[in-house]
Tab-separated table of C-alpha atoms in Angstrom:
chain	number	residue	atom	x	y	z
A	1	UNK	CA	-12.700	17.808	-19.146
A	2	UNK	CA	-10.683	15.001	-20.745
A	3	UNK	CA	-10.340	11.784	-18.767
A	4	UNK	CA	-7.832	9.066	-19.689
A	5	UNK	CA	-7.431	5.780	-17.848
A	6	UNK	CA	-3.846	4.788	-18.572
A	7	UNK	CA	-3.918	1.663	-16.418
A	8	UNK	CA	-6.194	-0.225	-14.048
A	9	UNK	CA	-9.222	-0.209	-16.350
A	10	UNK	CA	-9.717	-3.975	-16.150
A	11	UNK	CA	-7.377	-5.103	-13.371
A	12	UNK	CA	-7.396	-4.763	-9.610
A	13	UNK	CA	-4.572	-2.293	-9.093
A	14	UNK	CA	-2.216	-0.293	-11.257
A	15	UNK	CA	-4.577	2.687	-11.207
A	16	UNK	CA	-3.336	5.590	-13.351
A	17	UNK	CA	-6.024	8.139	-14.293
A	18	UNK	CA	-5.288	11.500	-15.935
A	19	UNK	CA	-7.704	14.397	-16.086
A	20	UNK	CA	-7.051	17.476	-18.203
A	21	UNK	CA	-8.743	20.788	-18.745
A	22	UNK	CA	-7.579	24.156	-20.153
A	23	UNK	CA	-3.920	23.183	-20.125
A	24	UNK	CA	-4.008	21.845	-16.556
A	25	UNK	CA	-3.743	18.199	-15.594
A	26	UNK	CA	-3.785	15.875	-12.589
A	27	UNK	CA	-3.065	12.211	-12.112
A	28	UNK	CA	-5.367	10.292	-9.795
A	29	UNK	CA	-2.888	7.735	-8.420
A	30	UNK	CA	-0.020	6.242	-10.410
A	31	UNK	CA	0.181	2.686	-9.151
A	32	UNK	CA	2.063	-0.470	-9.955
A	33	UNK	CA	0.049	-3.043	-11.889
A	34	UNK	CA	0.965	-6.289	-10.135
A	35	UNK	CA	-1.109	-8.378	-12.558
A	36	UNK	CA	0.939	-7.088	-15.485
A	37	UNK	CA	4.230	-7.247	-13.617
A	38	UNK	CA	3.572	-10.900	-12.799
A	39	UNK	CA	3.497	-11.730	-16.518
A	40	UNK	CA	7.246	-11.118	-16.607
A	41	UNK	CA	8.538	-10.945	-13.045
A	42	UNK	CA	8.407	-12.899	-9.823
A	43	UNK	CA	10.172	-12.748	-6.474
A	44	UNK	CA	13.657	-13.413	-7.877
A	45	UNK	CA	13.233	-11.784	-11.306
A	46	UNK	CA	12.641	-8.035	-11.341
A	47	UNK	CA	13.257	-4.986	-13.488
A	48	UNK	CA	16.903	-4.035	-13.863
A	49	UNK	CA	17.314	-0.801	-11.932
A	50	UNK	CA	20.606	-0.182	-13.763
A	51	UNK	CA	18.522	0.393	-16.908
A	52	UNK	CA	16.165	2.925	-15.356
A	53	UNK	CA	12.675	2.796	-16.871
A	54	UNK	CA	13.952	0.962	-19.970
A	55	UNK	CA	12.518	-2.452	-19.049
A	56	UNK	CA	9.178	-1.151	-17.774
A	57	UNK	CA	8.761	0.975	-20.915
A	58	UNK	CA	9.384	-1.831	-23.398
A	59	UNK	CA	7.255	-4.359	-21.513
A	60	UNK	CA	4.315	-1.932	-21.414
A	61	UNK	CA	4.313	-1.763	-17.614
A	62	UNK	CA	4.198	2.036	-17.648
A	63	UNK	CA	2.411	4.235	-20.197
A	64	UNK	CA	4.563	5.572	-23.037
A	65	UNK	CA	4.531	9.244	-22.088
A	66	UNK	CA	7.137	11.984	-21.780
A	67	UNK	CA	6.570	12.547	-18.053
A	68	UNK	CA	9.333	10.585	-16.336
A	69	UNK	CA	12.453	11.519	-14.389
A	70	UNK	CA	15.318	12.304	-16.777
A	71	UNK	CA	17.840	10.502	-14.563
A	72	UNK	CA	15.911	7.242	-15.100
A	73	UNK	CA	16.026	7.407	-18.906
A	74	UNK	CA	19.084	5.729	-20.472
A	75	UNK	CA	20.394	7.245	-23.675
A	76	UNK	CA	19.140	4.390	-25.838
A	77	UNK	CA	15.533	5.199	-24.831
A	78	UNK	CA	14.028	8.251	-26.512
A	79	UNK	CA	10.811	9.422	-24.859
A	80	UNK	CA	10.797	12.908	-26.391
A	81	UNK	CA	8.406	12.083	-29.229
A	82	UNK	CA	5.705	10.779	-26.885
A	83	UNK	CA	2.916	12.904	-25.334
A	84	UNK	CA	4.064	15.331	-22.636
A	85	UNK	CA	0.968	15.638	-20.494
A	86	UNK	CA	0.298	18.558	-18.179
A	87	UNK	CA	0.676	17.201	-14.637
A	88	UNK	CA	0.155	19.836	-11.943
A	89	UNK	CA	0.245	17.112	-9.257
A	90	UNK	CA	-0.551	13.475	-8.529
A	91	UNK	CA	-3.405	12.931	-6.061
A	92	UNK	CA	-2.555	9.856	-3.994
A	93	UNK	CA	-5.526	7.964	-2.598
A	94	UNK	CA	-3.525	5.762	-0.198
A	95	UNK	CA	-0.153	4.128	0.373
A	96	UNK	CA	-0.707	0.690	-1.185
A	97	UNK	CA	1.778	0.097	-4.003
A	98	UNK	CA	-0.922	-0.726	-6.546
A	99	UNK	CA	-1.882	2.958	-6.236
A	100	UNK	CA	1.432	4.655	-5.484
A	101	UNK	CA	4.110	2.213	-6.687
A	102	UNK	CA	5.047	4.003	-9.935
A	103	UNK	CA	4.837	7.584	-8.640
A	104	UNK	CA	8.598	7.614	-8.045
A	105	UNK	CA	9.163	7.355	-11.811
A	106	UNK	CA	7.399	10.648	-12.522
A	107	UNK	CA	9.339	13.836	-13.179
A	108	UNK	CA	10.744	15.170	-9.915
A	109	UNK	CA	8.980	18.514	-10.357
A	110	UNK	CA	5.540	16.896	-10.018
A	111	UNK	CA	4.150	17.473	-6.488
A	112	UNK	CA	2.463	14.828	-4.348
A	113	UNK	CA	-0.976	15.413	-2.841
A	114	UNK	CA	-1.965	13.098	-0.022
A	115	UNK	CA	-3.142	12.857	3.558
A	116	UNK	CA	-0.443	13.416	6.195
A	117	UNK	CA	-0.777	9.764	7.186
A	118	UNK	CA	-0.295	8.554	3.607
A	119	UNK	CA	2.765	10.749	3.101
A	120	UNK	CA	4.267	9.535	6.394
A	121	UNK	CA	3.704	5.897	5.411
A	122	UNK	CA	5.291	6.224	1.970
A	123	UNK	CA	8.273	8.015	3.529
A	124	UNK	CA	8.636	5.108	5.982
A	125	UNK	CA	8.373	2.647	3.086
A	126	UNK	CA	11.277	4.419	1.413
A	127	UNK	CA	13.315	4.548	4.617
A	128	UNK	CA	12.969	0.814	5.285
A	129	UNK	CA	13.156	-0.491	1.710
A	130	UNK	CA	15.872	-3.006	0.956
A	131	UNK	CA	18.845	-1.568	-0.912
A	132	UNK	CA	18.467	-2.004	-4.669
A	133	UNK	CA	14.708	-2.626	-4.563
A	134	UNK	CA	12.512	-1.273	-7.331
A	135	UNK	CA	12.013	2.454	-7.858
A	136	UNK	CA	8.493	2.383	-6.435
A	137	UNK	CA	9.839	2.992	-2.944
A	138	UNK	CA	11.617	6.259	-3.808
A	139	UNK	CA	9.049	8.801	-2.625
A	140	UNK	CA	8.903	11.524	-1.490
A	141	UNK	CA	12.723	11.580	-1.827
A	142	UNK	CA	14.852	9.668	-4.321
A	143	UNK	CA	18.366	8.704	-5.340
A	144	UNK	CA	19.758	10.597	-8.313
A	145	UNK	CA	21.055	8.298	-11.066
A	146	UNK	CA	23.949	9.082	-13.378
A	147	UNK	CA	25.535	7.367	-16.381
A	148	UNK	CA	28.132	4.795	-15.413
A	149	UNK	CA	29.394	4.167	-18.947
A	150	UNK	CA	30.238	6.534	-21.782
A	151	UNK	CA	27.344	5.257	-23.911
A	152	UNK	CA	24.855	6.089	-21.164
A	153	UNK	CA	23.294	2.617	-21.156
A	154	UNK	CA	23.978	1.862	-17.497
A	155	UNK	CA	22.632	4.007	-14.673
A	156	UNK	CA	23.867	3.985	-11.096
A	157	UNK	CA	23.119	5.975	-7.967
A	158	UNK	CA	25.223	9.107	-7.671
A	159	UNK	CA	27.148	8.532	-4.454
A	160	UNK	CA	28.043	12.211	-4.115
A	161	UNK	CA	24.527	13.553	-4.500
A	162	UNK	CA	22.187	14.128	-1.606
A	163	UNK	CA	18.553	13.018	-1.984
A	164	UNK	CA	16.205	15.461	-3.746
A	165	UNK	CA	12.631	15.492	-2.471
A	166	UNK	CA	9.327	16.399	-4.082
A	167	UNK	CA	6.995	19.190	-3.154
A	168	UNK	CA	4.303	17.801	-0.861
A	169	UNK	CA	0.751	19.122	-0.529
A	170	UNK	CA	-1.010	17.730	2.525
A	171	UNK	CA	-4.777	17.323	2.781
A	172	UNK	CA	-4.574	18.333	6.450
A	173	UNK	CA	-2.175	19.738	9.009
A	174	UNK	CA	0.495	17.699	10.803
A	175	UNK	CA	2.867	19.828	12.835
A	176	UNK	CA	5.660	17.275	13.400
A	177	UNK	CA	5.618	15.730	9.941
A	178	UNK	CA	8.095	18.132	8.316
A	179	UNK	CA	10.896	17.044	10.617
A	180	UNK	CA	10.213	13.382	9.785
A	181	UNK	CA	9.972	13.983	6.009
A	182	UNK	CA	13.466	15.427	5.795
A	183	UNK	CA	15.174	13.095	8.265
A	184	UNK	CA	17.425	10.634	6.411
A	185	UNK	CA	17.822	7.435	8.422
A	186	UNK	CA	19.148	5.345	5.509
A	187	UNK	CA	22.685	6.781	5.254
A	188	UNK	CA	24.796	9.817	6.037
A	189	UNK	CA	23.372	11.563	2.970
A	190	UNK	CA	20.876	14.325	3.570
A	191	UNK	CA	17.386	14.736	2.170
A	192	UNK	CA	17.185	18.104	0.416
A	193	UNK	CA	14.063	19.790	1.840
A	194	UNK	CA	11.276	20.912	-0.482
A	195	UNK	CA	8.060	22.839	0.120
A	196	UNK	CA	5.362	21.296	2.285
A	197	UNK	CA	2.009	23.010	1.907
A	198	UNK	CA	-1.591	22.345	2.833
A	199	UNK	CA	-4.248	21.757	0.196
A	200	UNK	CA	-5.624	25.136	-0.850
A	201	UNK	CA	-2.273	26.888	-0.483
A	202	UNK	CA	-1.051	25.670	-3.887
A	203	UNK	CA	-2.658	26.390	-7.267
A	204	UNK	CA	-3.415	23.054	-8.950
A	205	UNK	CA	-5.501	24.299	-11.871
A	206	UNK	CA	-8.583	22.696	-10.308
A	207	UNK	CA	-10.387	23.033	-7.014
A	208	UNK	CA	-9.499	19.846	-5.160
A	209	UNK	CA	-11.342	18.659	-2.056
A	210	UNK	CA	-10.081	15.694	-0.039
A	211	UNK	CA	-12.183	13.371	2.131
A	212	UNK	CA	-10.943	10.624	4.475
A	213	UNK	CA	-12.415	7.194	3.707
A	214	UNK	CA	-12.158	3.842	5.425
A	215	UNK	CA	-9.801	1.248	3.943
A	216	UNK	CA	-7.412	-1.461	5.165
A	217	UNK	CA	-4.642	1.117	5.537
A	218	UNK	CA	-4.850	4.370	7.462
A	219	UNK	CA	-4.824	7.665	5.581
A	220	UNK	CA	-6.992	6.580	2.638
A	221	UNK	CA	-8.512	9.555	0.831
A	222	UNK	CA	-11.191	10.164	-1.785
A	223	UNK	CA	-11.203	13.319	-3.885
A	224	UNK	CA	-13.684	15.657	-5.515
A	225	UNK	CA	-12.148	17.699	-8.337
A	226	UNK	CA	-14.014	20.750	-9.588
A	227	UNK	CA	-13.428	22.003	-13.126
A	228	UNK	CA	-15.959	22.667	-15.853
A	229	UNK	CA	-17.563	19.530	-14.433
A	230	UNK	CA	-17.379	18.020	-10.953
A	231	UNK	CA	-15.573	14.678	-10.687
A	232	UNK	CA	-15.427	12.341	-7.677
A	233	UNK	CA	-12.770	9.637	-7.283
A	234	UNK	CA	-13.253	7.014	-4.582
A	235	UNK	CA	-9.826	5.397	-4.496
A	236	UNK	CA	-10.221	2.162	-2.500
A	237	UNK	CA	-12.875	2.313	0.200
A	238	UNK	CA	-15.231	0.336	2.399
A	239	UNK	CA	-18.093	0.850	4.834
A	240	UNK	CA	-17.502	-2.021	7.284
A	241	UNK	CA	-14.358	-0.751	9.069
A	242	UNK	CA	-14.267	1.337	12.212
A	243	UNK	CA	-14.034	4.546	10.139
A	244	UNK	CA	-16.988	3.734	7.906
A	245	UNK	CA	-18.669	6.989	8.937
A	246	UNK	CA	-15.874	8.915	7.192
A	247	UNK	CA	-16.722	7.096	3.965
A	248	UNK	CA	-20.393	8.057	4.375
A	249	UNK	CA	-19.419	11.728	4.670
A	250	UNK	CA	-17.599	11.498	1.339
A	251	UNK	CA	-20.624	9.837	-0.262
A	252	UNK	CA	-22.807	12.751	0.800
A	253	UNK	CA	-20.270	15.307	-0.464
A	254	UNK	CA	-19.926	13.478	-3.792
A	255	UNK	CA	-23.653	13.877	-4.443
A	256	UNK	CA	-23.039	16.908	-6.671
A	257	UNK	CA	-20.483	15.158	-8.875
A	258	UNK	CA	-21.395	14.687	-12.509
A	259	UNK	CA	-18.687	12.045	-13.014
A	260	UNK	CA	-17.882	9.252	-10.563
A	261	UNK	CA	-14.701	7.208	-10.959
A	262	UNK	CA	-15.065	4.255	-8.625
A	263	UNK	CA	-13.298	1.053	-7.668
A	264	UNK	CA	-15.089	-2.252	-8.239
A	265	UNK	CA	-12.811	-4.778	-6.584
A	266	UNK	CA	-15.525	-6.986	-5.114
A	267	UNK	CA	-18.349	-6.726	-7.606
A	268	UNK	CA	-18.089	-10.487	-8.146
A	269	UNK	CA	-18.783	-11.276	-4.479
A	270	UNK	CA	-22.011	-11.225	-2.518
A	271	UNK	CA	-22.518	-9.092	0.577
A	272	UNK	CA	-22.913	-12.038	2.950
A	273	UNK	CA	-19.275	-12.916	2.184
A	274	UNK	CA	-18.154	-9.626	3.729
A	275	UNK	CA	-16.682	-9.867	7.206
A	276	UNK	CA	-16.517	-6.773	9.409
A	277	UNK	CA	-13.530	-5.758	11.534
A	278	UNK	CA	-15.733	-6.324	14.586
A	279	UNK	CA	-16.299	-9.951	13.545
A	280	UNK	CA	-12.549	-10.431	13.040
A	281	UNK	CA	-11.960	-9.184	16.575
A	282	UNK	CA	-14.612	-11.459	18.099
A	283	UNK	CA	-13.495	-14.567	16.195
A	284	UNK	CA	-9.789	-14.042	16.865
A	285	UNK	CA	-10.389	-13.261	20.547
A	286	UNK	CA	-12.204	-16.553	21.000
A	287	UNK	CA	-9.269	-18.439	19.465
A	288	UNK	CA	-6.649	-16.631	21.543
A	289	UNK	CA	-8.544	-17.088	24.823
A	290	UNK	CA	-8.522	-20.848	24.274
A	291	UNK	CA	-4.944	-21.014	22.938
A	292	UNK	CA	-2.155	-22.859	24.708
A	293	UNK	CA	1.408	-21.694	24.149
A	294	UNK	CA	2.578	-19.054	21.676
A	295	UNK	CA	0.099	-17.271	19.396
A	296	UNK	CA	1.330	-15.980	16.030
A	297	UNK	CA	-0.878	-13.427	14.244
A	298	UNK	CA	-0.261	-12.933	10.517
A	299	UNK	CA	-1.972	-9.975	8.857
A	300	UNK	CA	-1.266	-7.599	5.993
A	301	UNK	CA	1.676	-5.249	6.326
A	302	UNK	CA	0.622	-1.748	7.377
A	303	UNK	CA	-2.903	-2.865	8.285
A	304	UNK	CA	-2.720	-0.783	11.448
A	305	UNK	CA	-6.365	-1.290	12.325
A	306	UNK	CA	-5.789	-5.058	12.411
A	307	UNK	CA	-2.697	-4.501	14.531
A	308	UNK	CA	-4.795	-2.494	16.983
A	309	UNK	CA	-7.345	-5.320	16.964
A	310	UNK	CA	-4.700	-7.829	18.042
A	311	UNK	CA	-3.314	-5.378	20.595
A	312	UNK	CA	-6.775	-5.250	22.174
A	313	UNK	CA	-7.065	-9.038	22.023
A	314	UNK	CA	-3.657	-9.406	23.692
A	315	UNK	CA	-4.700	-7.143	26.579
A	316	UNK	CA	-7.977	-8.990	27.102
A	317	UNK	CA	-6.264	-12.378	26.949
A	318	UNK	CA	-3.518	-11.345	29.391
A	319	UNK	CA	-0.749	-11.468	26.781
A	320	UNK	CA	1.742	-8.985	25.356
A	321	UNK	CA	1.787	-8.131	21.648
A	322	UNK	CA	5.220	-8.379	20.015
A	323	UNK	CA	5.822	-6.606	16.698
A	324	UNK	CA	8.812	-6.365	14.356
A	325	UNK	CA	11.198	-3.402	14.288
A	326	UNK	CA	9.816	-2.407	10.888
A	327	UNK	CA	6.292	-2.337	12.323
A	328	UNK	CA	7.621	-0.146	15.126
A	329	UNK	CA	9.158	2.260	12.620
A	330	UNK	CA	5.827	2.687	10.831
A	331	UNK	CA	4.040	3.317	14.116
A	332	UNK	CA	6.680	5.943	14.894
A	333	UNK	CA	5.927	7.541	11.497
A	334	UNK	CA	2.221	7.718	12.392
A	335	UNK	CA	3.164	9.402	15.666
A	336	UNK	CA	4.765	12.186	13.604
A	337	UNK	CA	1.302	12.857	12.144
A	338	UNK	CA	-0.956	12.920	15.184
A	339	UNK	CA	1.296	12.563	18.247
A	340	UNK	CA	-0.325	9.295	19.364
A	341	UNK	CA	2.068	6.758	20.891
A	342	UNK	CA	0.825	3.523	19.323
A	343	UNK	CA	3.872	1.694	20.654
A	344	UNK	CA	2.801	2.092	24.261
A	345	UNK	CA	2.401	-1.349	25.801
A	346	UNK	CA	3.894	-3.163	22.788
A	347	UNK	CA	7.124	-5.164	22.657
A	348	UNK	CA	9.577	-5.209	19.736
A	349	UNK	CA	11.081	-8.488	18.560
A	350	UNK	CA	14.889	-8.508	18.796
A	351	UNK	CA	16.157	-10.313	15.709
A	352	UNK	CA	19.412	-12.222	15.843
A	353	UNK	CA	21.237	-10.554	12.965
A	354	UNK	CA	24.753	-9.309	12.319
A	355	UNK	CA	23.865	-5.615	12.235
A	356	UNK	CA	20.919	-3.275	12.401
A	357	UNK	CA	19.929	-1.016	9.549
A	358	UNK	CA	20.497	2.666	10.190
A	359	UNK	CA	16.772	3.522	10.419
A	360	UNK	CA	16.367	0.907	13.133
A	361	UNK	CA	19.362	2.145	15.109
A	362	UNK	CA	18.593	5.867	14.853
A	363	UNK	CA	14.841	5.750	15.321
A	364	UNK	CA	13.546	2.487	16.761
A	365	UNK	CA	16.409	1.528	19.082
A	366	UNK	CA	17.131	5.080	20.242
A	367	UNK	CA	13.482	5.867	21.020
A	368	UNK	CA	12.071	2.481	21.992
A	369	UNK	CA	15.091	0.381	22.999
A	370	UNK	CA	13.526	-0.558	26.332
A	371	UNK	CA	10.685	-2.315	24.503
A	372	UNK	CA	12.837	-4.911	22.732
A	373	UNK	CA	12.429	-8.519	23.760
A	374	UNK	CA	14.763	-11.379	22.904
A	375	UNK	CA	13.575	-14.606	21.252
A	376	UNK	CA	14.900	-16.526	24.267
A	377	UNK	CA	12.624	-14.585	26.613
A	378	UNK	CA	9.649	-15.424	24.392
A	379	UNK	CA	10.813	-19.056	24.225
A	380	UNK	CA	10.792	-19.312	28.011
A	381	UNK	CA	7.265	-17.859	28.419
A	382	UNK	CA	5.443	-18.625	25.168
A	383	UNK	CA	1.966	-18.515	26.664
A	384	UNK	CA	2.462	-14.810	27.502
A	385	UNK	CA	2.794	-13.455	23.959
A	386	UNK	CA	1.130	-12.830	20.616
A	387	UNK	CA	3.845	-12.518	17.992
A	388	UNK	CA	3.067	-10.553	14.816
A	389	UNK	CA	4.910	-12.542	12.157
A	390	UNK	CA	4.291	-13.195	8.462
A	391	UNK	CA	5.584	-15.926	6.142
A	392	UNK	CA	8.819	-13.980	5.637
A	393	UNK	CA	9.511	-14.009	9.376
A	394	UNK	CA	9.199	-17.789	9.765
A	395	UNK	CA	12.973	-18.476	9.936
A	396	UNK	CA	13.159	-16.382	13.122
A	397	UNK	CA	10.872	-18.862	14.844
A	398	UNK	CA	13.844	-21.224	14.920
A	399	UNK	CA	15.182	-18.962	17.690
A	400	UNK	CA	11.870	-19.032	19.590
A	401	UNK	CA	11.346	-22.774	19.003
A	402	UNK	CA	7.583	-22.919	19.652
A	403	UNK	CA	6.278	-26.156	21.070
A	404	UNK	CA	2.793	-26.216	19.610
A	405	UNK	CA	0.768	-23.029	19.874
A	406	UNK	CA	-1.704	-21.287	17.589
A	407	UNK	CA	-1.219	-19.535	14.271
A	408	UNK	CA	-3.925	-17.109	13.041
A	409	UNK	CA	-3.900	-16.096	9.381
A	410	UNK	CA	-5.785	-12.785	9.174
A	411	UNK	CA	-5.021	-11.526	5.682
A	412	UNK	CA	-6.233	-11.835	2.094
A	413	UNK	CA	-6.486	-14.992	0.042
A	414	UNK	CA	-3.777	-16.046	-2.396
A	415	UNK	CA	-3.892	-14.635	-5.900
A	416	UNK	CA	-1.848	-16.435	-8.517
A	417	UNK	CA	0.137	-19.654	-8.603
A	418	UNK	CA	3.294	-18.169	-7.036
A	419	UNK	CA	1.366	-17.085	-3.933
A	420	UNK	CA	-0.116	-20.562	-3.666
A	421	UNK	CA	3.418	-21.972	-3.562
A	422	UNK	CA	4.224	-19.500	-0.778
A	423	UNK	CA	1.286	-20.797	1.247
A	424	UNK	CA	2.498	-24.357	0.794
A	425	UNK	CA	5.908	-23.330	2.153
A	426	UNK	CA	4.222	-21.472	5.025
A	427	UNK	CA	2.184	-24.594	5.782
A	428	UNK	CA	5.401	-26.626	6.009
A	429	UNK	CA	6.832	-24.166	8.559
A	430	UNK	CA	3.656	-24.283	10.632
A	431	UNK	CA	3.515	-28.051	10.622
A	432	UNK	CA	7.197	-28.217	11.612
A	433	UNK	CA	6.464	-26.221	14.755
A	434	UNK	CA	3.222	-28.072	15.445
A	435	UNK	CA	0.940	-25.043	15.260
A	436	UNK	CA	-2.816	-25.301	15.352
A	437	UNK	CA	-3.665	-23.245	12.249
A	438	UNK	CA	-6.685	-20.952	11.833
A	439	UNK	CA	-7.567	-18.956	8.719
A	440	UNK	CA	-6.400	-21.390	6.049
A	441	UNK	CA	-5.349	-24.967	5.434
A	442	UNK	CA	-3.738	-26.872	2.598
A	443	UNK	CA	-5.836	-29.588	0.957
A	444	UNK	CA	-4.726	-32.977	-0.336
A	445	UNK	CA	-3.800	-31.391	-3.685
A	446	UNK	CA	-1.445	-28.890	-2.079
A	447	UNK	CA	-3.819	-25.958	-2.627
A	448	UNK	CA	-4.558	-23.388	0.087
A	449	UNK	CA	-8.176	-23.283	1.279
A	450	UNK	CA	-9.148	-20.133	3.165
A	451	UNK	CA	-11.541	-19.903	6.088
A	452	UNK	CA	-13.927	-16.989	6.548
A	453	UNK	CA	-14.166	-14.868	9.647
A	454	UNK	CA	-10.583	-13.820	10.364
A	455	UNK	CA	-10.065	-11.208	7.661
A	456	UNK	CA	-12.103	-8.153	6.663
A	457	UNK	CA	-11.658	-6.867	3.129
A	458	UNK	CA	-10.486	-3.325	2.511
A	459	UNK	CA	-13.093	-2.924	-0.212
A	460	UNK	CA	-16.788	-2.167	-0.440
A	461	UNK	CA	-19.087	-5.114	-1.230
A	462	UNK	CA	-21.128	-5.383	-4.406
A	463	UNK	CA	-24.443	-4.645	-2.742
A	464	UNK	CA	-23.009	-1.719	-0.789
A	465	UNK	CA	-21.458	-0.304	-3.961
A	466	UNK	CA	-24.859	-0.336	-5.656
A	467	UNK	CA	-26.292	1.708	-2.810
A	468	UNK	CA	-23.318	4.109	-2.859
A	469	UNK	CA	-23.596	4.786	-6.587
A	470	UNK	CA	-27.368	5.173	-6.411
A	471	UNK	CA	-26.990	7.677	-3.566
A	472	UNK	CA	-24.353	9.730	-5.383
A	473	UNK	CA	-26.437	9.457	-8.565
A	474	UNK	CA	-23.775	10.725	-11.019
A	475	UNK	CA	-24.440	11.446	-14.679
A	476	UNK	CA	-21.546	9.199	-15.656
A	477	UNK	CA	-19.760	6.287	-13.973
A	478	UNK	CA	-16.240	5.187	-14.909
A	479	UNK	CA	-15.249	1.864	-13.277
A	480	UNK	CA	-11.592	1.145	-12.454
A	481	UNK	CA	-9.732	-1.266	-10.165
A	482	UNK	CA	-11.995	-4.113	-11.244
A	483	UNK	CA	-11.836	-7.285	-13.296
A	484	UNK	CA	-15.477	-6.941	-14.296
A	485	UNK	CA	-16.197	-3.441	-15.677
A	486	UNK	CA	-19.140	-4.792	-17.704
A	487	UNK	CA	-21.014	-5.467	-14.451
A	488	UNK	CA	-21.402	-1.681	-14.127
A	489	UNK	CA	-22.746	-1.467	-17.685
A	490	UNK	CA	-25.322	-4.141	-16.993
A	491	UNK	CA	-26.431	-2.268	-13.879
A	492	UNK	CA	-26.483	1.387	-15.018
A	493	UNK	CA	-26.515	1.121	-18.806
A	494	UNK	CA	-25.574	4.192	-20.822
A	495	UNK	CA	-24.500	6.077	-17.705
A	496	UNK	CA	-21.402	3.881	-17.589
A	497	UNK	CA	-18.318	4.773	-19.619
A	498	UNK	CA	-16.085	1.734	-20.158
A	499	UNK	CA	-12.560	2.879	-20.977
A	500	UNK	CA	-9.770	0.572	-22.021
A	501	UNK	CA	-6.248	1.351	-20.902
A	502	UNK	CA	-5.040	4.386	-22.815
A	503	UNK	CA	-8.493	5.456	-23.983
A	504	UNK	CA	-9.630	9.070	-23.539
A	505	UNK	CA	-13.163	10.321	-22.951
A	506	UNK	CA	-14.275	13.938	-22.934
A	507	UNK	CA	-17.232	15.352	-21.076
């Protein structure tokens, strides 16, 4: 088996791992490397979608391979002389963009393998993405591009073409998901249906086994791939969430793997710095029970477990939880997987805006219109609500006009200077409204300082990872999704294979 780490060898995110054997190949994730992107881009500077993959190719943000969608390749970019890898499918570990954000660039014939929950989430991401956003959102369906000029330098969406979709291979059954996958709530164009199969029904060139694991987004999956050797890939995982037992099942099943490819996000942090989801609940509940006025809860997008935590807190504190329409759409997508109505008892914030997007009108308003609440109703009874807002929702608070209240930051710390500036702007909003702030503060130098206890990481701690690897006891360990791969070498010596981006190793 040949293993190549094309990206994510020494950064947290951007994971792109290719395995090959006897003419068959699989990608383990194909994510967006935010660390590399940030070298060239920021919020208001992004790749030019009218040039297809041209910019990403020349900046080294995607590997130089002949595996991409032809409609994204302008005529002045020749990829034909570069390696054309065998790719029977891409195994998606979960729906965070650092693992799935470049999948949309891959040739349209390449199937997606993922849990029903992951596939539903990435479909909802596509449905709700802003028009003209980067290509990473275009899965499992996509807009066909065509040449706008005779030279073929400029690409634009073909307005006459319906949306092709990829073949999807689910790691489990979800009876209602097919209907959702091929429903097009973005425009009057249709999504062209493709095959939807269950793992085991499609020949992938390898025996692939999927195992649910706990992470900060639902649907996270680890894989064991059987070829001439057995390989286990963790994706991102943890043990301290409510589904930690699922992770432990994978660890037991991975015990026969000769090669372990594992994340190492937190190998630079000690175990006592880990906070469990239970601790987040207890600490946030105490704050909310003592709060006067409106409570605003800010947590990572699509962290549904954290949303459920604040829903429970709201019930116990005698408040109602108010979410955004986009949150409601994602919860509707999850309902298409397991039938559970996660919107029961929740309210949906009614933005003051000129028009609704089509996905909101067709799905959220039509199905859950009775759950909308106006900002004026919240303004009149602020002590009755917990409002799920992030930094990007702050302007809407000018309609609610909080008079004091409590703001709880329950998400990850800032990474990079641009995010620090965002926290300074957020701080200005919070001070304007007179919020009592929990979870972070801004010091006298204008730098955000984060408080422990209100956020649980989506990743396994260093000490836990040692125990996991020792229990699996693989012959070889390949670290990815880490800024410190040498830590593994110091711990397990010659059993560790350190690969740089683009390097291949054969076992």
